[in-house]
Coordinates of C-alpha atoms in Angstrom, one line a residue:
X59 CA -29.6 -37.5 53.6
X60 CA -30.2 -40.9 55.2
X61 CA -28.6 -41.1 58.6
X62 CA -26.5 -44.1 59.6
X63 CA -28.9 -44.8 62.5
X64 CA -31.9 -44.9 60.1
X65 CA -30.1 -47.4 58.0
X66 CA -29.2 -49.6 61.0
X67 CA -32.8 -49.4 62.2
X68 CA -33.9 -50.8 58.8
X69 CA -31.4 -53.6 59.1
X70 CA -32.6 -54.5 62.6
X71 CA -36.3 -54.2 62.1
X72 CA -36.8 -55.2 58.5
X73 CA -33.8 -57.4 57.6
X74 CA -33.6 -59.0 61.1
X75 CA -29.8 -58.6 61.3
X76 CA -28.1 -59.6 64.5
X77 CA -26.8 -57.0 66.9
X78 CA -23.2 -58.0 66.2
X79 CA -23.7 -57.4 62.5
X80 CA -25.4 -54.1 63.1
X81 CA -22.5 -53.0 65.4
X82 CA -20.0 -54.0 62.7
X83 CA -22.0 -52.0 60.1
X84 CA -22.1 -48.9 62.4
X85 CA -18.3 -49.1 63.0
X86 CA -17.6 -49.5 59.2
X87 CA -19.8 -46.6 58.1
X88 CA -18.6 -44.3 60.8
X89 CA -15.0 -45.0 59.9
X90 CA -15.8 -44.1 56.2
X91 CA -17.6 -41.0 57.3
X92 CA -14.6 -39.9 59.3
X93 CA -12.3 -40.6 56.3
X94 CA -14.2 -38.5 53.8
X95 CA -14.9 -35.8 56.4
X96 CA -11.1 -35.2 56.6
X97 CA -10.8 -34.8 52.9
X98 CA -12.7 -31.6 52.5
X99 CA -14.8 -29.4 54.8
X100 CA -18.6 -29.8 54.2
X101 CA -18.3 -33.0 52.2
X102 CA -21.4 -35.1 52.6
X103 CA -22.5 -38.7 51.8
X104 CA -24.2 -37.3 48.6
X105 CA -20.9 -35.9 47.4
X106 CA -19.0 -39.1 47.7
X107 CA -17.8 -40.5 44.4
X108 CA -16.0 -43.7 43.2
X109 CA -12.5 -42.0 43.5
X110 CA -13.1 -41.3 47.2
X111 CA -14.1 -44.9 47.8
X112 CA -11.0 -46.2 46.0
X113 CA -8.8 -43.8 48.0
X114 CA -10.4 -45.2 51.2
X115 CA -9.7 -48.8 50.1
X116 CA -6.1 -47.9 49.2
X117 CA -5.6 -46.3 52.6
X118 CA -6.9 -49.3 54.4
X119 CA -4.6 -51.6 52.4
X120 CA -1.6 -49.3 53.1
X121 CA -2.4 -49.6 56.8
X122 CA -2.1 -53.4 56.6
X123 CA -5.8 -54.3 56.7
X124 CA -6.5 -57.8 55.4
X125 CA -8.5 -58.1 52.1
X126 CA -11.3 -59.8 54.0
X127 CA -11.6 -56.8 56.4
X128 CA -11.6 -54.3 53.6
X129 CA -14.2 -56.2 51.6
X130 CA -16.4 -56.5 54.7
X131 CA -16.3 -52.7 55.1
X132 CA -16.9 -52.1 51.4
X133 CA -19.9 -54.5 51.7
X134 CA -21.4 -52.3 54.4
X135 CA -20.9 -49.2 52.3
X136 CA -22.6 -50.9 49.3
X137 CA -25.6 -51.9 51.4
X138 CA -25.9 -48.3 52.7
X139 CA -25.9 -46.7 49.2
X140 CA -28.2 -49.3 47.7
X141 CA -30.7 -48.6 50.4
X142 CA -30.3 -44.8 49.8
X143 CA -30.6 -45.2 46.0
X144 CA -33.9 -47.2 46.3
X145 CA -35.4 -44.5 48.5
X146 CA -34.3 -41.7 46.1
X147 CA -32.0 -40.2 48.7
X148 CA -29.1 -40.4 46.2
X149 CA -29.2 -40.4 42.4
X150 CA -26.0 -42.5 41.9
X151 CA -24.5 -45.4 43.8
X152 CA -20.8 -44.6 44.0
X153 CA -20.0 -48.1 45.0
X154 CA -21.2 -49.5 41.7
X155 CA -18.4 -51.3 39.8
X156 CA -16.0 -50.8 42.7
X157 CA -13.8 -53.9 43.0
X158 CA -12.5 -54.8 46.4
X159 CA -9.0 -56.4 46.9
X160 CA -8.8 -60.0 46.0
X161 CA -8.9 -62.5 48.8
X162 CA -6.4 -65.2 49.0
X163 CA -8.3 -68.5 49.1
X164 CA -7.5 -70.2 52.4
X165 CA -8.6 -73.8 52.8
X166 CA -10.4 -74.6 56.0
X167 CA -8.4 -76.3 58.7
X168 CA -9.8 -79.5 60.2
X169 CA -8.9 -82.4 62.4
X170 CA -8.0 -85.8 60.9
X171 CA -10.3 -88.7 61.8
X172 CA -7.7 -90.2 64.1
X173 CA -7.2 -86.9 65.9
X174 CA -10.9 -86.6 66.4
X175 CA -11.2 -90.1 67.7
X176 CA -8.4 -89.3 70.2
X177 CA -10.1 -86.1 71.2
X178 CA -13.4 -87.6 72.1
X179 CA -12.1 -90.9 73.6
X180 CA -13.7 -91.2 77.0
X181 CA -10.4 -92.3 78.5
X182 CA -9.0 -88.8 77.8
X183 CA -11.6 -87.2 80.1
X184 CA -12.2 -87.1 83.8
X185 CA -15.7 -87.5 85.3
X186 CA -15.9 -83.9 86.6
X187 CA -18.7 -81.6 85.4
X188 CA -16.2 -79.4 83.7
X189 CA -14.8 -82.3 81.6
X190 CA -18.2 -83.8 80.8
X191 CA -19.5 -80.4 79.7
X192 CA -16.4 -79.8 77.4
X193 CA -16.5 -83.2 75.8
X194 CA -20.3 -82.9 75.2
X195 CA -19.8 -79.5 73.5
X196 CA -17.0 -80.9 71.3
X197 CA -19.1 -83.9 70.2
X198 CA -22.0 -81.6 69.5
X199 CA -19.9 -79.5 67.2
X200 CA -18.5 -82.6 65.5
X201 CA -21.9 -84.2 65.1
X202 CA -23.9 -81.2 63.9
X203 CA -21.5 -78.6 62.5
X204 CA -23.2 -75.8 64.3
X205 CA -21.6 -72.4 64.8
X206 CA -20.4 -71.4 68.2
X207 CA -23.1 -68.6 68.4
X208 CA -25.8 -71.3 67.6
X209 CA -24.5 -73.7 70.2
X210 CA -24.6 -71.3 73.1
X211 CA -28.1 -70.3 72.1
X212 CA -29.5 -73.9 72.3
X213 CA -32.2 -74.4 74.8
X214 CA -33.6 -77.7 76.2
X215 CA -36.7 -77.3 74.0
X216 CA -34.5 -77.4 70.9
X217 CA -33.4 -81.0 71.5
X218 CA -35.8 -83.8 70.4
X219 CA -34.5 -87.2 71.6
X220 CA -37.5 -88.9 70.0
X221 CA -36.8 -87.8 66.5
X222 CA -33.1 -87.3 67.0
X223 CA -33.2 -83.7 65.8
X224 CA -31.7 -80.4 66.9
X225 CA -33.5 -77.1 66.2
X226 CA -30.8 -74.5 65.6
X227 CA -31.3 -70.7 65.3
X228 CA -28.7 -69.3 62.9
X229 CA -27.9 -66.0 61.2
X230 CA -30.8 -63.5 61.0
X231 CA -32.8 -65.8 63.3
X232 CA -33.2 -68.4 60.5
X233 CA -34.0 -71.8 62.0
X234 CA -33.0 -75.2 60.6
X235 CA -33.3 -78.8 61.8
X236 CA -30.2 -80.9 62.1
X237 CA -30.4 -84.7 62.7
X238 CA -28.1 -86.4 65.1
X239 CA -27.0 -90.0 65.9
X240 CA -26.7 -92.3 68.8
X241 CA -23.3 -91.1 69.9
X242 CA -24.6 -87.5 70.5
X243 CA -27.8 -88.8 72.1
X244 CA -25.9 -90.9 74.6
X245 CA -23.4 -88.1 75.3
X246 CA -26.1 -85.5 75.8
X247 CA -28.2 -87.7 78.1
X248 CA -25.2 -88.4 80.3
X249 CA -24.3 -84.7 80.4
X250 CA -27.8 -83.7 81.3
X251 CA -28.0 -86.3 84.1
X252 CA -24.8 -84.9 85.6
X253 CA -25.9 -81.3 85.0
X254 CA -29.2 -81.7 86.7
X255 CA -27.7 -83.6 89.6
X256 CA -24.7 -81.3 90.3
X257 CA -25.8 -77.9 88.9
X258 CA -29.6 -78.0 88.6
X259 CA -32.1 -78.0 85.8
X260 CA -31.9 -75.1 83.4
X261 CA -33.7 -73.7 80.4
X262 CA -30.4 -73.4 78.6
X263 CA -28.8 -76.6 77.2
X264 CA -25.2 -75.8 78.1
X265 CA -24.5 -74.1 81.4
X266 CA -21.4 -73.4 83.5
X267 CA -20.8 -74.9 87.0
X268 CA -22.6 -71.8 88.3
X269 CA -25.7 -72.6 86.4
X270 CA -25.3 -69.8 83.9
X271 CA -25.7 -70.1 80.1
X272 CA -22.2 -70.7 78.7
X273 CA -20.8 -67.8 76.6
X274 CA -19.0 -67.9 73.2
X275 CA -15.8 -66.8 74.9
X276 CA -15.9 -69.6 77.4
X277 CA -16.6 -72.1 74.6
X278 CA -13.7 -70.8 72.5
X279 CA -11.3 -71.1 75.5
X280 CA -12.5 -74.6 76.3
X281 CA -12.2 -75.8 72.7
X282 CA -8.8 -74.3 72.2
X283 CA -7.4 -75.9 75.3
X284 CA -8.6 -79.4 74.3
X285 CA -7.7 -79.2 70.6
X286 CA -4.1 -78.4 71.7
X287 CA -4.0 -81.9 73.3
X288 CA -4.4 -83.7 69.9
X289 CA -3.5 -81.3 67.2
X290 CA -0.7 -79.0 66.0
X291 CA -3.0 -76.9 63.9
X292 CA -2.2 -73.2 64.2
X293 CA -5.9 -72.4 64.5
X294 CA -7.8 -74.1 67.4
X295 CA -11.3 -72.7 67.4
X296 CA -14.8 -74.1 67.4
X297 CA -14.9 -73.3 63.7
X298 CA -12.2 -76.0 63.2
X299 CA -14.7 -78.5 64.5
X300 CA -17.4 -77.2 62.1
X301 CA -14.9 -77.6 59.3
X302 CA -14.1 -81.1 60.5
X303 CA -17.8 -82.0 60.4
X304 CA -18.2 -80.7 56.8
X305 CA -15.1 -82.4 55.6
X306 CA -16.1 -85.7 57.2
X307 CA -19.5 -85.5 55.6
X308 CA -18.2 -85.0 52.1
X309 CA -15.4 -87.6 52.6
X310 CA -18.2 -90.1 53.4
X311 CA -20.1 -89.3 50.2
X312 CA -22.7 -86.7 51.5
X313 CA -24.0 -84.5 48.8
X314 CA -22.9 -80.9 48.6
X315 CA -26.5 -79.7 48.8
X316 CA -27.1 -81.7 51.9
X317 CA -24.0 -80.3 53.6
X318 CA -25.0 -76.8 52.6
X319 CA -28.4 -77.2 54.4
X320 CA -26.8 -78.7 57.5
X321 CA -24.3 -75.9 57.8
X322 CA -26.9 -73.2 57.2
X323 CA -25.1 -71.7 54.3
X324 CA -27.1 -69.4 52.1
X325 CA -24.9 -69.8 49.0
X326 CA -23.6 -73.1 47.6
X327 CA -20.3 -71.4 46.8
X328 CA -19.6 -71.1 50.5
X329 CA -19.9 -74.8 50.9
X330 CA -17.9 -75.6 47.8
X331 CA -14.7 -74.6 49.7
X332 CA -14.8 -78.0 51.4
X333 CA -14.6 -79.8 48.0
X334 CA -11.2 -78.2 47.6
X335 CA -10.2 -79.7 51.0
X336 CA -11.2 -83.2 49.9
X337 CA -9.5 -82.8 46.5
X338 CA -6.3 -81.7 48.3
X339 CA -6.5 -84.9 50.3
X340 CA -6.9 -87.0 47.1
X341 CA -3.9 -85.3 45.6
X342 CA -1.8 -86.0 48.7
X343 CA -2.9 -89.7 48.7
X344 CA -2.0 -89.9 45.0
X345 CA 1.4 -88.4 45.4
X346 CA 2.2 -90.6 48.4
X347 CA 1.0 -93.9 46.7
X348 CA 1.5 -93.7 43.0
X349 CA 5.0 -94.9 41.9
X350 CA 5.1 -92.3 39.1
X351 CA 3.6 -89.4 41.0

């Protein structure tokens, strides 16, 4: 039988999955192996059938796991069995026709235009390195819609001030080019001048006061603290700024296909969630303005 480690090696070497995704797959598959191992002594991956998988899903839901978490684990199991089926290790894929729990559609949270203006207003920030770094990072999120993992991985060589383009390395090491405007150019140049003067030159674009590449955890903490100054949103993460970028683009008549490419989405359906946001805004405006609404 195909071992979990062999499968993960395939994901890493042939599918170019990130280490985080591989770690998630390992945890999901090991959890399932532990589950069916307790059902009956000697039960193997080849013996697993659809009923066992359904029982696993039911157990996870009973424990209060969110549908999104359950579906993610089921996705890992599907990938594992499809791989085994293609290589003739199993004759039947027990995940075939298994339906995961329905996910409640949650609209992305985003900042209103006025809140965003207040957040990046220079008068709101001090001239310290810490503040200049934080403001620059927030404007980068808002101007490009990059993911937090993509932002912390940016190097100096990825910024082209001549063509006003940012080279971003996304999921599975796929690269894309994102254009940026004068506001981000001015902000980045001011930040780099201060960084080189107070911290020193660096290969990484965004670094801490100690000259170390900034981490995703540090960025999350930074963004959360500053979003709290202008917004009452329950969620205050870098992803809110990514949502704000996408919503602003669509509200200003950008095409869905263009926004998909800028965000690095593989499927247009992922991008379409933002059209629901703009439609909800239209409904709200209608209800507030129309005398017969």
